[in-house]
Coordinates of N, CA and C (backbone and C1' of nucleotides) in Angstrom, one line a residue:
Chain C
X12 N -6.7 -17.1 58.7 CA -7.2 -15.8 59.0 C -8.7 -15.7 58.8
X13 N -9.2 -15.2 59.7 CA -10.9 -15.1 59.6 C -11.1 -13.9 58.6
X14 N -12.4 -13.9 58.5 CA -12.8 -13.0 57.0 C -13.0 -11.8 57.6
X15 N -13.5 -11.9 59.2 CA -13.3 -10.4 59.6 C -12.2 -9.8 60.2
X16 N -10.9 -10.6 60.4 CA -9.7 -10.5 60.3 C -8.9 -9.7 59.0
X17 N -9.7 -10.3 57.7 CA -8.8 -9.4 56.4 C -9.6 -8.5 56.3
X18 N -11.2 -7.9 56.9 CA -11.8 -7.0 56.6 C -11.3 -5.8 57.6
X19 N -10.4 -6.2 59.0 CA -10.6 -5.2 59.7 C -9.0 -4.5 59.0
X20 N -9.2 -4.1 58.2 CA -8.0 -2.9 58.0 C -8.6 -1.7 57.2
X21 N -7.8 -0.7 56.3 CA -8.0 0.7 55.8 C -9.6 -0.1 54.8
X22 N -10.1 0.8 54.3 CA -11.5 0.6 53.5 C -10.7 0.8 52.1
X23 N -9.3 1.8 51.8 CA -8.6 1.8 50.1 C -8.0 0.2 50.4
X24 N -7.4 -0.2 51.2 CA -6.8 -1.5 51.0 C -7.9 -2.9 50.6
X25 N -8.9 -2.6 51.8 CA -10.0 -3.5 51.7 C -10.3 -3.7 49.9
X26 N -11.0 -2.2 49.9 CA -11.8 -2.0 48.1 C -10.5 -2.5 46.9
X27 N -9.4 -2.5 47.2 CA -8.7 -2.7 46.4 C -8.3 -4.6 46.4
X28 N -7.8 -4.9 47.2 CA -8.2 -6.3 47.4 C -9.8 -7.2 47.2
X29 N -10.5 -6.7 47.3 CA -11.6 -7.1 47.0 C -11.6 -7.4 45.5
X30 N -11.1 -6.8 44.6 CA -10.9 -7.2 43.4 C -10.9 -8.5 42.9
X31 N -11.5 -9.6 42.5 CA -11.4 -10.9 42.6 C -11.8 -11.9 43.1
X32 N -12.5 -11.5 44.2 CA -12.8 -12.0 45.2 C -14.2 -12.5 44.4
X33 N -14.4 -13.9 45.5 CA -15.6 -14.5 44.8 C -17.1 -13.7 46.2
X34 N -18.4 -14.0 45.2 CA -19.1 -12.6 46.3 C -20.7 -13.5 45.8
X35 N -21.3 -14.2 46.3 CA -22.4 -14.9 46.4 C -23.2 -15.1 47.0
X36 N -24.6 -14.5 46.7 CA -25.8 -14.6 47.8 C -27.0 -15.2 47.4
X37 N -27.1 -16.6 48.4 CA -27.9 -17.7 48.3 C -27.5 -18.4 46.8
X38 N -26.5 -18.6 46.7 CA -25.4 -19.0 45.6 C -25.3 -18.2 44.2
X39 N -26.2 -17.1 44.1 CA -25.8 -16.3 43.3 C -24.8 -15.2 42.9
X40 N -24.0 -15.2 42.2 CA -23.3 -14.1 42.1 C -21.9 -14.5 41.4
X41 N -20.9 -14.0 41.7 CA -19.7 -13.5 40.7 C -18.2 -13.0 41.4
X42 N -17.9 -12.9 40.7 CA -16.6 -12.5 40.8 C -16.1 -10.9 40.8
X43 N -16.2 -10.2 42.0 CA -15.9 -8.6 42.1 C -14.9 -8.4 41.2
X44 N -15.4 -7.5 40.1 CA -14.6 -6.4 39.6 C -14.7 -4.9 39.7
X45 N -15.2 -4.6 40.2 CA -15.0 -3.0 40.3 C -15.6 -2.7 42.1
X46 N -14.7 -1.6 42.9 CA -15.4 -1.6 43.7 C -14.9 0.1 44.4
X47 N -15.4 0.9 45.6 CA -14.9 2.1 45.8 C -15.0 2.1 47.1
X48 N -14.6 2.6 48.0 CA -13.9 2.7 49.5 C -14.3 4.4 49.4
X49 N -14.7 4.1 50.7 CA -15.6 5.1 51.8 C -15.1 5.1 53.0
X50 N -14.1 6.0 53.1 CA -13.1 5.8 54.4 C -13.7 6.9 55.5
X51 N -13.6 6.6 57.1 CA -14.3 7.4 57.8 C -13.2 8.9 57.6
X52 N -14.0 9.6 57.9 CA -13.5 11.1 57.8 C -13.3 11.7 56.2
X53 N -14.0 11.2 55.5 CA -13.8 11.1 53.9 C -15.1 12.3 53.8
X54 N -15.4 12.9 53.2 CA -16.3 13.6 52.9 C -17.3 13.2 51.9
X55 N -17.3 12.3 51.0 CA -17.9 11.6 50.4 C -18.8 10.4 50.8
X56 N -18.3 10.0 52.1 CA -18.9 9.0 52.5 C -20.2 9.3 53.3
X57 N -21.0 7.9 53.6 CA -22.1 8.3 54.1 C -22.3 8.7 55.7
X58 N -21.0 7.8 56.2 CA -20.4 8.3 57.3 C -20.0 9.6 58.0
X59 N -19.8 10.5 57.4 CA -19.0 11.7 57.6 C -19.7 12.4 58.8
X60 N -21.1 12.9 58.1 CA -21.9 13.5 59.3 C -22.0 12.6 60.4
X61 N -21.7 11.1 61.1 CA -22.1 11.1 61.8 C -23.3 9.7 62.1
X62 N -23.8 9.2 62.9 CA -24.5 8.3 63.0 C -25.8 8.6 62.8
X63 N -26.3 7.8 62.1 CA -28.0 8.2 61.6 C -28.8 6.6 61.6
X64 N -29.9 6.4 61.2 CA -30.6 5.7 61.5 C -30.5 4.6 60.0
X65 N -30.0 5.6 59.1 CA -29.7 4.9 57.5 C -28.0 4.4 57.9
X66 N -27.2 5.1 58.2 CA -25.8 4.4 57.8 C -24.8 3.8 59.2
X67 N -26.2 3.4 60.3 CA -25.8 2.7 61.3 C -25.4 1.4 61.2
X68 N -25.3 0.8 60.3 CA -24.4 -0.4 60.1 C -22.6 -0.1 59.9
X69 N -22.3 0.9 59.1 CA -21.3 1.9 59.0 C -20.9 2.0 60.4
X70 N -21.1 2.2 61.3 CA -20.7 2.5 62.9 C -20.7 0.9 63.6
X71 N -21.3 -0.1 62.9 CA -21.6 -1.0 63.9 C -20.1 -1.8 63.4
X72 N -20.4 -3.8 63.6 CA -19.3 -4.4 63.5 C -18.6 -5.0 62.3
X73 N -17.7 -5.0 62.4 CA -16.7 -5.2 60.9 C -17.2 -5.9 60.0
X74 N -17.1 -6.9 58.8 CA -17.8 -8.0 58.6 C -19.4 -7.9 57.7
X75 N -19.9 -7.0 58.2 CA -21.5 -6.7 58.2 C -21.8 -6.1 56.7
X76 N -23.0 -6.9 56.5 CA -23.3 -5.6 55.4 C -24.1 -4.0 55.5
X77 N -23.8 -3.0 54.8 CA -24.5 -1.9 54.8 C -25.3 -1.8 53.4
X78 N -26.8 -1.6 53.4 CA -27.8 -1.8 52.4 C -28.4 -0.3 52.3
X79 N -28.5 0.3 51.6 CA -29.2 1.5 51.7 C -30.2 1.8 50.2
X80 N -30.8 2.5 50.5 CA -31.5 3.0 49.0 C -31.3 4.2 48.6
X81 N -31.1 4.5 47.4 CA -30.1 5.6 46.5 C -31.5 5.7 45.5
X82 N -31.8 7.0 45.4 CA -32.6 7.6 44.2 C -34.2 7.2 44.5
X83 N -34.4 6.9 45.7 CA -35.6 6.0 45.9 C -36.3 5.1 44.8
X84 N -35.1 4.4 43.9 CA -35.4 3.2 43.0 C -34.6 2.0 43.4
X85 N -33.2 2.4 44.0 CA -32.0 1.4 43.5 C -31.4 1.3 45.0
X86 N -30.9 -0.1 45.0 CA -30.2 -0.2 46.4 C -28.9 -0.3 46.0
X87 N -28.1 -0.4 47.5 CA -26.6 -0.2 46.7 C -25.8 -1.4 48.6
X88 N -25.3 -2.1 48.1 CA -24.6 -2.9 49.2 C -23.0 -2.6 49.0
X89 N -22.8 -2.5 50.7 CA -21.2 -2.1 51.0 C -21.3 -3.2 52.0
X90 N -19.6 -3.8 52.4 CA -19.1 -4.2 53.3 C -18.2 -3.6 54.2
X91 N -19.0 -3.4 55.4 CA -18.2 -2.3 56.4 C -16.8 -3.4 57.0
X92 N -15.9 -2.7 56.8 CA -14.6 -3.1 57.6 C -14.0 -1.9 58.6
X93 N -12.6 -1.7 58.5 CA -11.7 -0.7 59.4 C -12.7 0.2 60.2
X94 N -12.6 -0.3 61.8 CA -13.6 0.3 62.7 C -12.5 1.2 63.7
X95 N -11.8 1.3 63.5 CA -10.7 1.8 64.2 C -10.9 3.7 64.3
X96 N -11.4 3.8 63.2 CA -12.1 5.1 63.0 C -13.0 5.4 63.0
X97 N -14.1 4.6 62.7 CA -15.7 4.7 62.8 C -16.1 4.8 61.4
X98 N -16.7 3.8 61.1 CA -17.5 4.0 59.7 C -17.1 4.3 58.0
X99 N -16.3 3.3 58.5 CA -16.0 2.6 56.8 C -15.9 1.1 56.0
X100 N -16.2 1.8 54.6 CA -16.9 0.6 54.0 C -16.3 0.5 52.6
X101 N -16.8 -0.5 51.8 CA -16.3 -0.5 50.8 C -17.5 -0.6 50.0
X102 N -17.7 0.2 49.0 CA -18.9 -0.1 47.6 C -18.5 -1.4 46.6
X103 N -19.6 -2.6 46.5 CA -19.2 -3.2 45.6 C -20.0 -3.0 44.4
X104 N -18.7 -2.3 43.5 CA -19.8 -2.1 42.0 C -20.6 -2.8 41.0
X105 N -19.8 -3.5 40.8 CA -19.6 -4.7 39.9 C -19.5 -6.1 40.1
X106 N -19.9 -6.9 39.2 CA -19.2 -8.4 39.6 C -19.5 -9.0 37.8
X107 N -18.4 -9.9 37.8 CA -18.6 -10.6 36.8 C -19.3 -11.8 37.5
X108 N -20.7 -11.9 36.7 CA -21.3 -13.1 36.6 C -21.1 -14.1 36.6
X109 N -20.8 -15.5 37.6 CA -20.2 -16.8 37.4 C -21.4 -17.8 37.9
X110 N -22.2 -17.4 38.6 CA -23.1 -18.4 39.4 C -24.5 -17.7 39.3
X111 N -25.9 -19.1 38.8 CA -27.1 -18.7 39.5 C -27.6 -17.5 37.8
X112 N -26.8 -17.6 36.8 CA -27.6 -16.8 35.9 C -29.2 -17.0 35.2
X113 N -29.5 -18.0 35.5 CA -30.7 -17.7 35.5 C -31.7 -16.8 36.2
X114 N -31.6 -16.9 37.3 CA -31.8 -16.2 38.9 C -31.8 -14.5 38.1
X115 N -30.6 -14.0 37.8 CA -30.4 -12.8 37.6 C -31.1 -12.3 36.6
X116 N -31.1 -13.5 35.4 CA -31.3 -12.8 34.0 C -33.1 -12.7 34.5
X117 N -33.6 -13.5 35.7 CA -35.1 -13.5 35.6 C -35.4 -11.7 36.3
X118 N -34.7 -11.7 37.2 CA -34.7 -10.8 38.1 C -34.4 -9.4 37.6
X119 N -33.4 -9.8 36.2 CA -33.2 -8.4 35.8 C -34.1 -7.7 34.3
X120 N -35.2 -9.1 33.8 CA -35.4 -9.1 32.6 C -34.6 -8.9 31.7
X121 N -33.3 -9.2 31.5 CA -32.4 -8.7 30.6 C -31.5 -10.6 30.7
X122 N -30.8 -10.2 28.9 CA -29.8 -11.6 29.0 C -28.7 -11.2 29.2
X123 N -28.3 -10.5 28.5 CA -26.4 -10.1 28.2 C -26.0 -9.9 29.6
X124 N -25.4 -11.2 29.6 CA -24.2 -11.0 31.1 C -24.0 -9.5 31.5
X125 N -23.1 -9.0 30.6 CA -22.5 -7.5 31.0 C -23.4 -6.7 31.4
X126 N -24.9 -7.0 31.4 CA -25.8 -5.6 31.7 C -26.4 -5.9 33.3
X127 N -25.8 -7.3 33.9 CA -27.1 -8.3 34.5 C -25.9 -7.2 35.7
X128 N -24.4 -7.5 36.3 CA -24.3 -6.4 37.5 C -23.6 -5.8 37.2
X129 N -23.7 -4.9 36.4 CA -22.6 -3.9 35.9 C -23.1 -2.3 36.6
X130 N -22.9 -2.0 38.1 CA -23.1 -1.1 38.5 C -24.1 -1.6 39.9
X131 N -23.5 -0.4 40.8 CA -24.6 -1.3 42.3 C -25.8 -1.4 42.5
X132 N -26.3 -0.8 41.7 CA -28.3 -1.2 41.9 C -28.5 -2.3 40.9
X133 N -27.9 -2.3 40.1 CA -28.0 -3.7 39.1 C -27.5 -4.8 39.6
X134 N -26.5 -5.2 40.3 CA -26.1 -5.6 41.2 C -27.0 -6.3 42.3
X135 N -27.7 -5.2 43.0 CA -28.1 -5.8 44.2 C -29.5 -6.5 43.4
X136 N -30.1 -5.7 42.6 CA -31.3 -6.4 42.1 C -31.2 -7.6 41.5
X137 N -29.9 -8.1 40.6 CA -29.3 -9.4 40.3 C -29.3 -10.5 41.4
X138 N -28.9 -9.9 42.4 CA -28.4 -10.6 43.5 C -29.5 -10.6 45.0
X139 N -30.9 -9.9 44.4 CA -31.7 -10.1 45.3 C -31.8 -9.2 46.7
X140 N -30.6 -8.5 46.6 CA -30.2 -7.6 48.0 C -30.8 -6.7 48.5
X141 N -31.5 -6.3 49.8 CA -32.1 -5.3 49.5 C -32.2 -4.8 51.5
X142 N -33.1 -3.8 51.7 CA -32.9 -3.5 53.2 C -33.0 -4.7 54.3
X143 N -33.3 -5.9 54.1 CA -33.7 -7.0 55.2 C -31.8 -7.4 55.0
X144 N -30.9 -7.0 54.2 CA -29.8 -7.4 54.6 C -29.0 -6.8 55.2
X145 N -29.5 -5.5 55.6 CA -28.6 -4.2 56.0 C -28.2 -4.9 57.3
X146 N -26.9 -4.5 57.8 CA -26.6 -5.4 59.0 C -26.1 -7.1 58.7
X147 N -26.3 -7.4 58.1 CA -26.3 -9.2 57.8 C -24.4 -9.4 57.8
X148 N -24.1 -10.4 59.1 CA -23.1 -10.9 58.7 C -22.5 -11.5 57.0
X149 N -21.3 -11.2 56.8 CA -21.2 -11.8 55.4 C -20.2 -13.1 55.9
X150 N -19.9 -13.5 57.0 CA -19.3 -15.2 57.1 C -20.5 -16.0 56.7
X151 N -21.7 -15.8 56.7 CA -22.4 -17.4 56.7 C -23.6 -16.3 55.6
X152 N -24.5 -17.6 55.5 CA -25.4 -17.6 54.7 C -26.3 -16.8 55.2
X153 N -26.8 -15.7 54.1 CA -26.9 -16.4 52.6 C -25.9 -15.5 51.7
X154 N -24.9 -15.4 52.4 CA -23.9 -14.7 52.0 C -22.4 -15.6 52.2
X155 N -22.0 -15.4 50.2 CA -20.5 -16.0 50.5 C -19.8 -15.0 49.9
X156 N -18.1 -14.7 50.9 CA -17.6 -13.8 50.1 C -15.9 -14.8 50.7
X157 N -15.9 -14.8 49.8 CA -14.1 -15.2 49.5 C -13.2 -14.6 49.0
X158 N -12.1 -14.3 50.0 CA -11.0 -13.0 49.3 C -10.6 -14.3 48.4
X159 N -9.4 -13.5 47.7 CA -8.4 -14.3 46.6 C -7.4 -13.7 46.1
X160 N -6.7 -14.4 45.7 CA -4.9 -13.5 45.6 C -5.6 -12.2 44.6
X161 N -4.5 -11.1 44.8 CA -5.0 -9.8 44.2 C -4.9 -9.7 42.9
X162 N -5.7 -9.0 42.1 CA -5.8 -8.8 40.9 C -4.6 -8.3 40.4
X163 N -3.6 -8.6 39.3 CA -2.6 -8.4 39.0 C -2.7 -7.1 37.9
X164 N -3.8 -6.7 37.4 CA -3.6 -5.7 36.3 C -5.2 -4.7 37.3
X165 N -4.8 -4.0 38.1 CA -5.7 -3.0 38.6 C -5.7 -1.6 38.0
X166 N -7.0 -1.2 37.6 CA -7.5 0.3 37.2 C -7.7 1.4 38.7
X167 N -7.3 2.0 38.0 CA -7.4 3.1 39.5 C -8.1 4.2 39.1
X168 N -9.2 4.7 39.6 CA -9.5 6.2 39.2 C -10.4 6.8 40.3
X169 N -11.4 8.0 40.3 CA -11.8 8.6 41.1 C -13.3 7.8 41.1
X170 N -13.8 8.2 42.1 CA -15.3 7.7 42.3 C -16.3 8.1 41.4
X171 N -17.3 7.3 41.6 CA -18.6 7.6 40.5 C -19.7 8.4 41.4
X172 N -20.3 10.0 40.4 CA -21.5 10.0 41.0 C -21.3 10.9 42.3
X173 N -20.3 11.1 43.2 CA -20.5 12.1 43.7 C -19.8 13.7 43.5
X174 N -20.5 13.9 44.4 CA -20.2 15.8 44.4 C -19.1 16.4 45.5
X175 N -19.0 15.2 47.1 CA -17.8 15.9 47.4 C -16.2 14.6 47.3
X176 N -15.6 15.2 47.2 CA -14.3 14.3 47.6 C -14.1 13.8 45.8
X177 N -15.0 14.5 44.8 CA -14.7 13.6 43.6 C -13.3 13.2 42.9
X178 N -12.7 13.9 43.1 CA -11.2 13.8 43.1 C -10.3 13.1 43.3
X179 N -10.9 12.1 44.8 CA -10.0 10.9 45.6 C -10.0 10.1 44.4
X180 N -9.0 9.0 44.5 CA -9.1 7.9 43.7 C -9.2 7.2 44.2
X181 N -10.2 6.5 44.7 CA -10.6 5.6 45.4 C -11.7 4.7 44.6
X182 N -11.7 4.8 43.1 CA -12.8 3.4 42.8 C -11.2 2.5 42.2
X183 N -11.7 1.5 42.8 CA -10.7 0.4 41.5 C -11.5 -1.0 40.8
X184 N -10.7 -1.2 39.8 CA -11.1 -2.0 39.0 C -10.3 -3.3 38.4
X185 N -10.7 -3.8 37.8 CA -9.9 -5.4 36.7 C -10.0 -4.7 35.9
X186 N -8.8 -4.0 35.4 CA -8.4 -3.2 34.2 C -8.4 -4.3 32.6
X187 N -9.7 -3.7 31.9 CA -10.3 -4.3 30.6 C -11.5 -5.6 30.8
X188 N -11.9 -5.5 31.7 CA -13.2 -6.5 32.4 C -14.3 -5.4 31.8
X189 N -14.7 -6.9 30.1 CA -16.0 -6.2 30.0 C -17.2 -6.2 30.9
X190 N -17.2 -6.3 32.3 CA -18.1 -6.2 33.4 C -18.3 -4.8 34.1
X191 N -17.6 -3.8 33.9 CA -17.6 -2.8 34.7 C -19.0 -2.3 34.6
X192 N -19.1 -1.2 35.5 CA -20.4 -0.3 35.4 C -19.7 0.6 34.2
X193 N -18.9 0.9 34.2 CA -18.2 2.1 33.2 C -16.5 2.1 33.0
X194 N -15.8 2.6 31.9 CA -14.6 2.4 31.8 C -13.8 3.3 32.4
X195 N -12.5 3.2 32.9 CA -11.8 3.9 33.8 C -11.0 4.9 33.2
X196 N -10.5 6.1 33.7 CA -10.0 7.2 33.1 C -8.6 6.7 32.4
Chain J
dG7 P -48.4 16.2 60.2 O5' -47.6 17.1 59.1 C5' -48.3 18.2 58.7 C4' -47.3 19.4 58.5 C3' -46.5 19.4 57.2 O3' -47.3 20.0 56.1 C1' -45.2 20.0 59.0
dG8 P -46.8 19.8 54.6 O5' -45.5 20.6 54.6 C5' -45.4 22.0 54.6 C4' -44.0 22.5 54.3 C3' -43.5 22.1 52.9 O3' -42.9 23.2 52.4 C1' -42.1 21.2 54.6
dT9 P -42.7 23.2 50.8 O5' -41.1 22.9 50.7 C5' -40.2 23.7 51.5 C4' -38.8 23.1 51.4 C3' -38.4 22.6 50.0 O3' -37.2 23.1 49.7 C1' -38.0 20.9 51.5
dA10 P -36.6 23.2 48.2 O5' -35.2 22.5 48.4 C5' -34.4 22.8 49.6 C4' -33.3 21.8 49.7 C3' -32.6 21.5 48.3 O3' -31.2 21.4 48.5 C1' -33.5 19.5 49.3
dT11 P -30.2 21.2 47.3 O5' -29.9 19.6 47.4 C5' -29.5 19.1 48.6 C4' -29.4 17.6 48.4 C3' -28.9 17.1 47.1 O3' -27.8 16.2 47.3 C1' -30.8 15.9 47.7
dG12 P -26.6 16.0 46.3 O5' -26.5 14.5 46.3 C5' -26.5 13.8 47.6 C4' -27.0 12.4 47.4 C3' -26.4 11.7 46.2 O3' -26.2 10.3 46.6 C1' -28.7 11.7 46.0
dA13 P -24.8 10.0 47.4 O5' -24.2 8.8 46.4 C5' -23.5 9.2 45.3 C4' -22.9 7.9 44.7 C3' -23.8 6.7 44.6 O3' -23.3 5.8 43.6 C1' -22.3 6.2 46.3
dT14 P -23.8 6.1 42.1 O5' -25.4 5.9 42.1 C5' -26.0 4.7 42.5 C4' -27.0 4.2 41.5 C3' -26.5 3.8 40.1 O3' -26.9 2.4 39.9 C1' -28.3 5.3 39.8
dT15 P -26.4 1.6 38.6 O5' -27.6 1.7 37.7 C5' -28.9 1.4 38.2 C4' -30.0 1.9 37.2 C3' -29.8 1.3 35.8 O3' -31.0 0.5 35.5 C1' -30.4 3.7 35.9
dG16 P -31.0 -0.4 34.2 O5' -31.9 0.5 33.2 C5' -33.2 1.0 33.6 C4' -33.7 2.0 32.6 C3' -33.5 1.5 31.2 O3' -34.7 1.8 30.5 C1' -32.5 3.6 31.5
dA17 P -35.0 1.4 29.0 O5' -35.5 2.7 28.3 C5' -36.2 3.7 29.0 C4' -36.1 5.0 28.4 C3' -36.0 4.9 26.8 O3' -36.8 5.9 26.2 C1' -34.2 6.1 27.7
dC18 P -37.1 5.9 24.6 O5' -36.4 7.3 24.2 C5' -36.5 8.5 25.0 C4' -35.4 9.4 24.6 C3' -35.1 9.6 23.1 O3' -35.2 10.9 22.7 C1' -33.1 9.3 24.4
dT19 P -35.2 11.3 21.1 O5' -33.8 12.1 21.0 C5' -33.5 13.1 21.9 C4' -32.2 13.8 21.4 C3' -32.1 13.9 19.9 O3' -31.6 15.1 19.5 C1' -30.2 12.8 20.8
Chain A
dG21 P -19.0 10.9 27.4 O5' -20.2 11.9 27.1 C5' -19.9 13.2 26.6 C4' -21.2 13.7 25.8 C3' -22.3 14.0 26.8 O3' -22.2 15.4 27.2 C1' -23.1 12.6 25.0
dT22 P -22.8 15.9 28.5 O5' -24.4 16.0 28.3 C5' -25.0 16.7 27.2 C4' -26.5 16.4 27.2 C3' -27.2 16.8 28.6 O3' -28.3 17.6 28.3 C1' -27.7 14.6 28.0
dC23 P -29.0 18.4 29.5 O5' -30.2 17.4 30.0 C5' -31.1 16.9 29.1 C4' -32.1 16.0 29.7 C3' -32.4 16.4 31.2 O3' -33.8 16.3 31.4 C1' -31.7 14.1 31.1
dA24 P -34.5 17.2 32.5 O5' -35.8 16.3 32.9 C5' -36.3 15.4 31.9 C4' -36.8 14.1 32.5 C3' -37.5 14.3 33.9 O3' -38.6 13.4 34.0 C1' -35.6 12.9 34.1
dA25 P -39.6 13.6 35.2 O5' -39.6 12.1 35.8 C5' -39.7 11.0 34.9 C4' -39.4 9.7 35.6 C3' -40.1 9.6 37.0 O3' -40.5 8.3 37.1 C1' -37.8 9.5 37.3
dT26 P -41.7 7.9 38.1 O5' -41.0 7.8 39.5 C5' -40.0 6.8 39.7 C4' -39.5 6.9 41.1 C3' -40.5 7.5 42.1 O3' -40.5 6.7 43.3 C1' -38.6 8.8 42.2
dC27 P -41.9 6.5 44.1 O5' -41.4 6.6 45.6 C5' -40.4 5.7 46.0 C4' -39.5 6.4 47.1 C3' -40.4 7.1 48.2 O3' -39.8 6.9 49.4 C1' -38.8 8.5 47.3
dA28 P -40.5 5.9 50.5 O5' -39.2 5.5 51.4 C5' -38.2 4.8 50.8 C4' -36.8 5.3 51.4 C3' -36.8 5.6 52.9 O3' -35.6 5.1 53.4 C1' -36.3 7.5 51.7
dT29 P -35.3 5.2 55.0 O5' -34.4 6.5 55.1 C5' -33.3 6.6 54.3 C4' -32.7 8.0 54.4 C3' -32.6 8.5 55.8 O3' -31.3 8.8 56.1 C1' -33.5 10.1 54.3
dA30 P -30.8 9.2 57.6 O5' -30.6 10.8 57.4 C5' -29.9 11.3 56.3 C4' -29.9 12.8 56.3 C3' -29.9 13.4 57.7 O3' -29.0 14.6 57.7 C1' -31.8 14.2 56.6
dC31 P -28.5 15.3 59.0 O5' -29.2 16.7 58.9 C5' -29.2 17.4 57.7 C4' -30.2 18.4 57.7 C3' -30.4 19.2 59.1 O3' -30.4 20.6 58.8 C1' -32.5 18.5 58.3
dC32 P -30.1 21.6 60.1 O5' -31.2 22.7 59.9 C5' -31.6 23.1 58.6 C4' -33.0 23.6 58.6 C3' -33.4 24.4 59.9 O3' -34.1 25.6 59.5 C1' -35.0 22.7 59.5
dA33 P -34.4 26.7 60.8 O5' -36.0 26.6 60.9 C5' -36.8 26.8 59.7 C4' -38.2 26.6 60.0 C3' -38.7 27.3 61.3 O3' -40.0 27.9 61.1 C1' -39.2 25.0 61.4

DNA sequence: GGTATGATTGACT
DNA sequence: GTCAATCATACCA
């Protein structure tokens, strides 16, 4: 099965299987533990209104990454899948650290593992990510992402940080992974 | 042209 | 727990 084969389904199935999954860029990176689904027609998502010039990766082809900047400090990377509807993605929050910590702890000036991607702007600045990858296939370099059998003890709760839809439960997690951005309800 | 807002983080009480 | 920084983006005139 091709990688954009397991990505083309729902964005709750995608974000929830993504859990585990190995997720490395130009060999840095980790092991996804926390991540949230942005389904088209979702009100929360950045899709909702519509095609724009920021969340046109969201509309384009499966597989891809979507890079945007949040708070004009911090970037945040999704991988768009399920195109059947138009424009949905999955947020990756977190990852536990397994590869390239030097790389990170330089990039993040910080040591303690747990602080280096515990949340998606810490994350992408660990991992170097930023608008030159918006659109970037994730099969090849400098991007590896490997599904992996599903996480057997999953957290389930509502999204982080927004104002509409806050209610869905759509973030999941590796329930007791001191890696999270935050602990689950 | 102007203005409102945010899928966050880090510092502080 | 609370709060402000900070600017690209989106939208309206």
């Amino acid at each position: 099965m091709s990688l954009d084969d397991w990505l083309a389904r729902d964005a709750v199935t995608v974000a929830r299987e993504l859990i585990g999954a190995r997720f490395l860029v130009d060999g840095v990176g980790g092991t996804i533990v926390e991540t949230e689904a942005y389904d088209a027609g979702d009100p929360a998502s950045h899709s909702f209104p519509g095609p724009t010039a920021r969340n046109a990766a969201m509309f384009g082809p499966i597989g891809r990454a979507y890079v945007y900047r949040i708070y004009g400090a911090h970037w945040c990377f999704n991988i768009v899948c399920d195109r059947t509807k138009g424009g949905s993605a999955v947020l990756i929050r977190s990852l536990e650290p397994t590869d390239g910590l030097d790389h990170m702890r330089d990039r993040r000036g910080l040591t303690d593992p747990r602080a280096l991607c515990s949340g998606p702007g810490k994350l992408c600045q660990a991992l170097a990510i930023d608008k030159a990858l918006d659109h970037a296939p994730l099969d090849r370099p400098p991007f590896t992402l490997q599904p992996r059998p599903p996480a057997r003890d999953l957290a389930i709760g509502p999204r982080i940080g927004i104002t509409k839809g806050a209610d869905t439960p759509w973030r999941f997690g590796l329930r007791g992974s001191p890696f999270l951005s935050r602990r689950f309800p």
